Coordinates of C-alpha atoms in Angstrom, one line a residue:
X5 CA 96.3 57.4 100.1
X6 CA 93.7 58.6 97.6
X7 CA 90.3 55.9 97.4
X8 CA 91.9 54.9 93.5
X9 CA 95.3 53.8 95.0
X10 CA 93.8 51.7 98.2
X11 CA 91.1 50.1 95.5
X12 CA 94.0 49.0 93.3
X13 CA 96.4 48.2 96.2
X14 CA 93.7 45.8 98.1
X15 CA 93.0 44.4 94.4
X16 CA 96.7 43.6 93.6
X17 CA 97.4 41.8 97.0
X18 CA 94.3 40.0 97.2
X19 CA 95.0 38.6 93.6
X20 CA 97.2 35.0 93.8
X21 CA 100.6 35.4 91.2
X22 CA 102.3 32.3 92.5
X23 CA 105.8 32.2 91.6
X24 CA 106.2 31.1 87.5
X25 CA 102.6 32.1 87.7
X26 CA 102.4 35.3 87.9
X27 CA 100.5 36.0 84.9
X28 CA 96.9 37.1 85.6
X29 CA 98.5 39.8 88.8
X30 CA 101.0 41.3 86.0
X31 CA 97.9 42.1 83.9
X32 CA 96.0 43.8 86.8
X33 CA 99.3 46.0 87.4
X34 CA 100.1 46.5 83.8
X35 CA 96.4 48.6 83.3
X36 CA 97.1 50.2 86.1
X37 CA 100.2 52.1 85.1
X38 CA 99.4 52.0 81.5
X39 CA 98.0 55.5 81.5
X40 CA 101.4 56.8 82.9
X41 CA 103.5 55.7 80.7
X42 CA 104.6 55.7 77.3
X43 CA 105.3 52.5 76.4
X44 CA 105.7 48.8 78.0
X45 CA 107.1 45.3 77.1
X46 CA 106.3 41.9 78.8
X47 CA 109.2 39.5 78.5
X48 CA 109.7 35.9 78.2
X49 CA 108.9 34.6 82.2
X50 CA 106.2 37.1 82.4
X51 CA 108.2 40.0 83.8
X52 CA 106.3 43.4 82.7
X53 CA 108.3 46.6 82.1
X54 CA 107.1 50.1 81.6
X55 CA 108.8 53.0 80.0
X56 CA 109.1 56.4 80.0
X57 CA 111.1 58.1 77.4
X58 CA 112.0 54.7 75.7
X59 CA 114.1 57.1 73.1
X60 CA 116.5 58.2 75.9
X61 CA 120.6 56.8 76.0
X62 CA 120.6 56.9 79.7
X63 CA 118.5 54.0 81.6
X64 CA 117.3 54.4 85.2
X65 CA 115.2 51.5 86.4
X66 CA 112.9 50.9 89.6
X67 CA 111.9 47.5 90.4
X68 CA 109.8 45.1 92.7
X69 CA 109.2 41.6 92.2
X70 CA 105.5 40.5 91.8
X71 CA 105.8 37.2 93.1
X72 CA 104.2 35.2 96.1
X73 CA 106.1 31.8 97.9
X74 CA 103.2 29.1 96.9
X75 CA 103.5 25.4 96.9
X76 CA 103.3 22.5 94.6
X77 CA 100.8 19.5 94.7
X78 CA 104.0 16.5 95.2
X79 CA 102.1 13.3 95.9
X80 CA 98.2 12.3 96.2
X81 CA 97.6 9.0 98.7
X82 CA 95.0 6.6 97.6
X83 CA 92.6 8.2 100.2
X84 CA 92.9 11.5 98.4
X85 CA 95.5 13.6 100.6
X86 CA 97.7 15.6 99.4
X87 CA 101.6 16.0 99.9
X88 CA 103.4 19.0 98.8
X89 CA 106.7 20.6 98.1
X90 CA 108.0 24.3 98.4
X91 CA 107.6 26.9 95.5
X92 CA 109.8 29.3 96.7
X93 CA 110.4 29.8 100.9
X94 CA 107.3 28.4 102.2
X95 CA 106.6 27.7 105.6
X96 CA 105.6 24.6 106.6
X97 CA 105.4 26.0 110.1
X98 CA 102.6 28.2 110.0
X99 CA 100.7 25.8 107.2
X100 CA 98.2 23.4 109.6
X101 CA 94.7 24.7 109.6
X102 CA 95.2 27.1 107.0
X103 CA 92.7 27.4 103.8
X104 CA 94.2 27.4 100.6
X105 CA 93.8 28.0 96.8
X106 CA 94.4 24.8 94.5
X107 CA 95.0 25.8 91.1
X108 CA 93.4 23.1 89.2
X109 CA 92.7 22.5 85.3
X110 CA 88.8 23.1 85.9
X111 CA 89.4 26.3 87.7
X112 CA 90.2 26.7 91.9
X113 CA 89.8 23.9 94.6
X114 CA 89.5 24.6 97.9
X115 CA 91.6 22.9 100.5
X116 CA 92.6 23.2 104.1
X117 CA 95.8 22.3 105.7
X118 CA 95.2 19.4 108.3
X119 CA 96.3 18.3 111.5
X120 CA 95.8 15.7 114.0
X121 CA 93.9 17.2 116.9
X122 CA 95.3 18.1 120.3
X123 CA 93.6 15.0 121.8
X124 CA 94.9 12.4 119.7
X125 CA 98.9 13.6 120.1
X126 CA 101.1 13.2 122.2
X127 CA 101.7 16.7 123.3
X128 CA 105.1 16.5 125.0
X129 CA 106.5 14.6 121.8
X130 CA 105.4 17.2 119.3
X131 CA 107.7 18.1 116.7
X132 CA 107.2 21.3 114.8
X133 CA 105.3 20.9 111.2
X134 CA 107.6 20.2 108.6
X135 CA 107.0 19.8 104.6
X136 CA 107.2 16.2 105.1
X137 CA 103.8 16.1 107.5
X138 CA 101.9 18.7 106.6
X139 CA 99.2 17.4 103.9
X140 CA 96.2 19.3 102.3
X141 CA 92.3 17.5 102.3
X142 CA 90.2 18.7 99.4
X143 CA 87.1 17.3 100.5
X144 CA 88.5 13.8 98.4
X145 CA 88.1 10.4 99.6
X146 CA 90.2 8.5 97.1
X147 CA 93.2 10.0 94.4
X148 CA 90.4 9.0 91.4
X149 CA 88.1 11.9 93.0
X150 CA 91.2 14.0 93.6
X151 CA 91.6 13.9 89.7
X152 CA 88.1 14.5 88.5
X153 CA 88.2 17.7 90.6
X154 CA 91.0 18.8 88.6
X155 CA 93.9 18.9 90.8
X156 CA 97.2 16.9 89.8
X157 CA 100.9 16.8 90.6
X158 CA 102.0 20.3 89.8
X159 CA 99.1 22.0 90.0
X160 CA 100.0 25.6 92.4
X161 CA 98.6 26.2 96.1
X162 CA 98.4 29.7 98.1
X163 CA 97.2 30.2 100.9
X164 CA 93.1 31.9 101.1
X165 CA 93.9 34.6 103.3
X166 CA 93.4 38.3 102.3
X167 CA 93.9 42.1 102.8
X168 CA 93.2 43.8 106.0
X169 CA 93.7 47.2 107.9
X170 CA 94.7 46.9 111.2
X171 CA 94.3 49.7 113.4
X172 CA 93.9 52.1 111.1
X173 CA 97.5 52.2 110.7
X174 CA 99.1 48.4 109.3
X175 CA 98.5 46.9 106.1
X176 CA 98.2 43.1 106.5
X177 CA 97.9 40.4 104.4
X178 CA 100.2 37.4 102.4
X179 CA 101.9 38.3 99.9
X180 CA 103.0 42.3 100.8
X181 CA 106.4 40.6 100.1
X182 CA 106.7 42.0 97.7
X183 CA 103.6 43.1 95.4
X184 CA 103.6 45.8 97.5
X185 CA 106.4 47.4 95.9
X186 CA 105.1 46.8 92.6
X187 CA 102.1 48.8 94.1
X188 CA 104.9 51.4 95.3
X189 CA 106.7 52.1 91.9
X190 CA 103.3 52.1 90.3
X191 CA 102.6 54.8 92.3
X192 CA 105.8 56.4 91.5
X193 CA 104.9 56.4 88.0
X194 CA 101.8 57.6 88.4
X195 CA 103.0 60.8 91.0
X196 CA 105.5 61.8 87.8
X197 CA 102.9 62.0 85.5
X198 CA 100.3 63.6 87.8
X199 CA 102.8 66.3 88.6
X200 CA 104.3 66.7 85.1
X201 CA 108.1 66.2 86.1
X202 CA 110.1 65.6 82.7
X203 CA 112.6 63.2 83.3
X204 CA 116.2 63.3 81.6
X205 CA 116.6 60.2 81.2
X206 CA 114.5 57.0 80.0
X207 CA 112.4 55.5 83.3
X208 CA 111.7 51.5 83.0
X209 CA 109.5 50.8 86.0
X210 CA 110.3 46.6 86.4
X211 CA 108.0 44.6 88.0
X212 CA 110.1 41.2 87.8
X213 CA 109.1 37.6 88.3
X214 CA 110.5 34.7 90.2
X215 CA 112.3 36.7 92.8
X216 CA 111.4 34.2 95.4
X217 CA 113.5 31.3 94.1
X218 CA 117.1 32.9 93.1
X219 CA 116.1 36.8 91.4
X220 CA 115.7 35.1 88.1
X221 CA 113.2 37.3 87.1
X222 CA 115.5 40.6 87.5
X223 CA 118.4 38.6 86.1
X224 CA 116.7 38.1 82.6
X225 CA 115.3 41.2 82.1
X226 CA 118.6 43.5 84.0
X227 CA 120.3 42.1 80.9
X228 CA 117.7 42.8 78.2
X229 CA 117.1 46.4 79.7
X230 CA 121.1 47.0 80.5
X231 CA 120.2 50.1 82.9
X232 CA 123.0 52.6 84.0
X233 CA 121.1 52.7 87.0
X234 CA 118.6 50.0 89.3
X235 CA 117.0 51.2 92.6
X236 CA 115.3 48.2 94.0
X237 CA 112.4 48.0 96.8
X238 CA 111.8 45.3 98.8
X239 CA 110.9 44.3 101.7
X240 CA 112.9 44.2 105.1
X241 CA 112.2 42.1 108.7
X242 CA 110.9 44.5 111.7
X243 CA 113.1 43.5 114.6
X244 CA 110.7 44.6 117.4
X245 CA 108.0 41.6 117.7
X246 CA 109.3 38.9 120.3
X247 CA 111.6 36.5 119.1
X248 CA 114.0 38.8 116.9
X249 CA 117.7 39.0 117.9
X250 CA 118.4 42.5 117.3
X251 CA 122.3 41.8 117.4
X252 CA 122.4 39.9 114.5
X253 CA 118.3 41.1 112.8
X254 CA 119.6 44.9 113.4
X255 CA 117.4 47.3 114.5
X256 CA 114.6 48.2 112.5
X257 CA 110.7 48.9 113.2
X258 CA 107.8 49.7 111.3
X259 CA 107.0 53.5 111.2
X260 CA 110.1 54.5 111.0
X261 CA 110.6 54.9 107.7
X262 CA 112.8 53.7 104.7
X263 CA 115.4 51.3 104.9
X264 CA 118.6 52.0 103.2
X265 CA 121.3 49.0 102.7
X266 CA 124.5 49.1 103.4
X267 CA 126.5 46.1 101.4
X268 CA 129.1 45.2 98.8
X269 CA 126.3 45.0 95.7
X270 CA 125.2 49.0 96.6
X271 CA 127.0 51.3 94.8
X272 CA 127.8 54.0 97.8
X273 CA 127.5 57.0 95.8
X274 CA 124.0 56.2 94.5
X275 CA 122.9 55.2 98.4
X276 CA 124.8 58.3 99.4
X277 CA 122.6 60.3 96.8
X278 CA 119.1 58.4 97.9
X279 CA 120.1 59.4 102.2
X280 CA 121.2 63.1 101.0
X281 CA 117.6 63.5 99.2
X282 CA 115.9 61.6 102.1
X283 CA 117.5 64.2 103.9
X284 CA 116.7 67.1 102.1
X285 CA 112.8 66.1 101.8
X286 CA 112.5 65.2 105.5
X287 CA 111.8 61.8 104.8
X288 CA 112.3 59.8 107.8
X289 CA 115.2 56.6 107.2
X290 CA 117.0 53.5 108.6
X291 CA 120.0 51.6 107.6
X292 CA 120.6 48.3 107.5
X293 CA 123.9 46.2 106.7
X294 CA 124.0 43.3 104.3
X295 CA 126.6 40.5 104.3
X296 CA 127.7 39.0 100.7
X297 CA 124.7 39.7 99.2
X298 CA 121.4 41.6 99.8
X299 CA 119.2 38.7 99.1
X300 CA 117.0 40.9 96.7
X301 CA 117.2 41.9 93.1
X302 CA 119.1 44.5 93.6
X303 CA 122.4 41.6 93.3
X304 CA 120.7 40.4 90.3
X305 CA 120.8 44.2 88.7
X306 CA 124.5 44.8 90.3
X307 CA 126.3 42.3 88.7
X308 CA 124.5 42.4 85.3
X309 CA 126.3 43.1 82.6
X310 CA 129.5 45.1 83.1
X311 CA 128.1 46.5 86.0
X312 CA 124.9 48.6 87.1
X313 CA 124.8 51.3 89.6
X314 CA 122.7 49.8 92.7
X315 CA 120.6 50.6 95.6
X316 CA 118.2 48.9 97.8
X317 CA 115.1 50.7 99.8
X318 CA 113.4 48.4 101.7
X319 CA 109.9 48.5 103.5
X320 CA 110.0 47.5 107.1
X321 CA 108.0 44.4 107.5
X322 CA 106.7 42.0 110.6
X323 CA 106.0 38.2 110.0
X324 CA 107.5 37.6 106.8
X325 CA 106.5 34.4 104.8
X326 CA 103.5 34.4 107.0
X327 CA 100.0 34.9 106.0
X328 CA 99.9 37.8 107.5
X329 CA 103.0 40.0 106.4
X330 CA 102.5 43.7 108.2
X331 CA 103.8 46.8 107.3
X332 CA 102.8 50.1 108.3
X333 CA 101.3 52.9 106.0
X334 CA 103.6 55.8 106.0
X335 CA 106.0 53.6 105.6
X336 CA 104.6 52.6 102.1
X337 CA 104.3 56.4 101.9
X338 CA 107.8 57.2 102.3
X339 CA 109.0 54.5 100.7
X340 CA 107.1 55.9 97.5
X341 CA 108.2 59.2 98.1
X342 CA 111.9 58.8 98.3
X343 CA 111.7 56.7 95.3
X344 CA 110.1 59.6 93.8
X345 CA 112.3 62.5 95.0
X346 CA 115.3 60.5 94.0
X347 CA 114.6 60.3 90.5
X348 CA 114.1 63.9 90.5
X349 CA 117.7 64.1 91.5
X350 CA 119.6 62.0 88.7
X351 CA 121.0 63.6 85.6
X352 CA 121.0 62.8 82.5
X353 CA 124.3 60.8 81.9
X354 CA 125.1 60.7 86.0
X355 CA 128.6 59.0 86.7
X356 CA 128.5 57.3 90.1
X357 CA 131.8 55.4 89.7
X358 CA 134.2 56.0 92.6
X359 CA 136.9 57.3 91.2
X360 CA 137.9 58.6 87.3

């Protein structure tokens, strides 16, 4: 990865965009791709779009989703604790003796999830963490101090923890689900305009907001855009760490490349096209079946409109919803690339329905 592309990449993921606050991460990518593109447009919700060709009939769109699961201040006690509730799929498991980010009206307050030490519980009665007990100190000793800090009911919470390499070989961090496919189709934009390809068709690089609570992000903006064709990245869980049930998880690791979906809201012959030029470029791939629905944006794009040509390729991830969400880096490389090469394969007016 050239030094530009890490610097941006640990920038992006280190940088909160909560979801429905996802403003301030959506400017950092924006002026990133700005120089390879030809124009952009930032909707409603604070989804950001980027275009190349904007004159062009035929639409092909790539998309991530830029935001992170967070939590929202619920209830403050009179001694100053705070109780929360879920922004998205939080975990309450892995909260206690985390630091996190408040998001207050004077700027951020730091907090820590507490717990009750090991002395005081009764071990053999311990029940796991739920949203219900964990609680967040901010240093307060009353709900009146609480306020004059600047925190209140509503007010956002992530968790502190940043970007790391691991071994020379793992990205780590919170958040990789999924701003690092917004990184991945930035880089995607940037890789056709450093190698002049001229595409047939009109490119609208989507990075979409409010995935993590029901794709309502790509659901707003699949219908403003109305693409002929969506190819979605997102991330996917590594089934090799303990405690994954391959029979039911499927078999997938980090390093191994791509994942490609399998499922009733992927148009076969567009995920036929994507394994044929993953194929062709010696681009290392898994598959991976969905049930009823994908559970990315890819369902929101589907079923938009009267119907949108749809594939899914996924990055292999370990410990997702975790504050530290791994995936390995030539996976992000081939990830990018097969996005790439793909494009480079789609015509001007391509018909991917089954049958005429």
């Amino acid at each position: 990865m050239r030094p530009e592309s890490f610097e941006f990449l640990q920038t992006y993921l280190n940088n909160p965009s909560p979801t429905g606050f996802e403003k301030e991460g959506q400017k950092l990518w924006l002026e990133y791709i700005k120089p390879y593109i030809d124009e952009y447009f930032v909707d409603t919700y604070g989804t950001v779009v980027g275009v190349i060709n904007p004159k062009a009939k035929y639409k092909v769109v790539i998309e991530a989703h830029a935001d992170e699961i967070s939590y929202f201040v619920n209830y403050i006690t009179k001694e100053g604790y705070l109780y929360l509730r879920r922004n998205g799929g939080s975990d309450p498991l892995v909260a206690p003796s985390k630091r996190v980010n408040i998001f207050g009206e004077k700027g951020i307050v730091k907090a820590v999830f507490g717990w009750p030490a090991i002395h005081v519980r009764k071990v053999e009665q311990d029940k796991a963490p739920t949203i219900e007990t964990v609680f967040l100190d901010c240093g307060a000793s009353s709900a009146e101090e609480v306020a004059e800090m600047g925190v209140h009911v509503g007010s956002v919470v992530t968790f502190e923890d940043e970007f790391t390499v691991l071994n020379d070989k793992f990205y780590v961090g919170r958040a990789l689900d999924n701003r690092v496919g917004g990184f991945m189709i930035a880089e995607v934009a940037r890789m056709l305009k450093e190698n002049k390809k001229k595409l047939p068709f009109g490119l609208y690089i989507v990075n979409a907001v409010q995935e993590e609570i029901g794709l309502r992000g790509a659901e707003m903006v699949a219908h403003r855009i109305n693409p002929d064709v969506a190819i979605i990245t997102d991330v996917t869980h590594d089934s090799q760490s303990p405690m994954y049930e391959k029979k039911t998880a499927g078999d997938i690791s980090c390093g191994k490349g791509p994942v490609i979906t399998y499922g009733p809201a992927v148009q076969n012959h567009l995920r036929d096209l994507i394994i044929d030029t993953a194929k062709q470029a010696d681009i290392p791939f898994q598959r991976a079946a969905a049930t009823r629905a994908t559970g990315t944006d890819t369902d929101a794009f589907a079923y938009s409109g009267s119907g949108v040509a749809s594939a899914l390729i996924s990055l292999p991830l370990k410990y997702m919803h975790t504050t530290v969400e791994t995936v390995h880096k030539d996976d992000v490389d081939s990830v990018t690339r097969l996005i790439y090469e793909t494009l480079l394969r789609i015509e001007d007016g391509h018909d991917f329905r089954y049958f005429k």
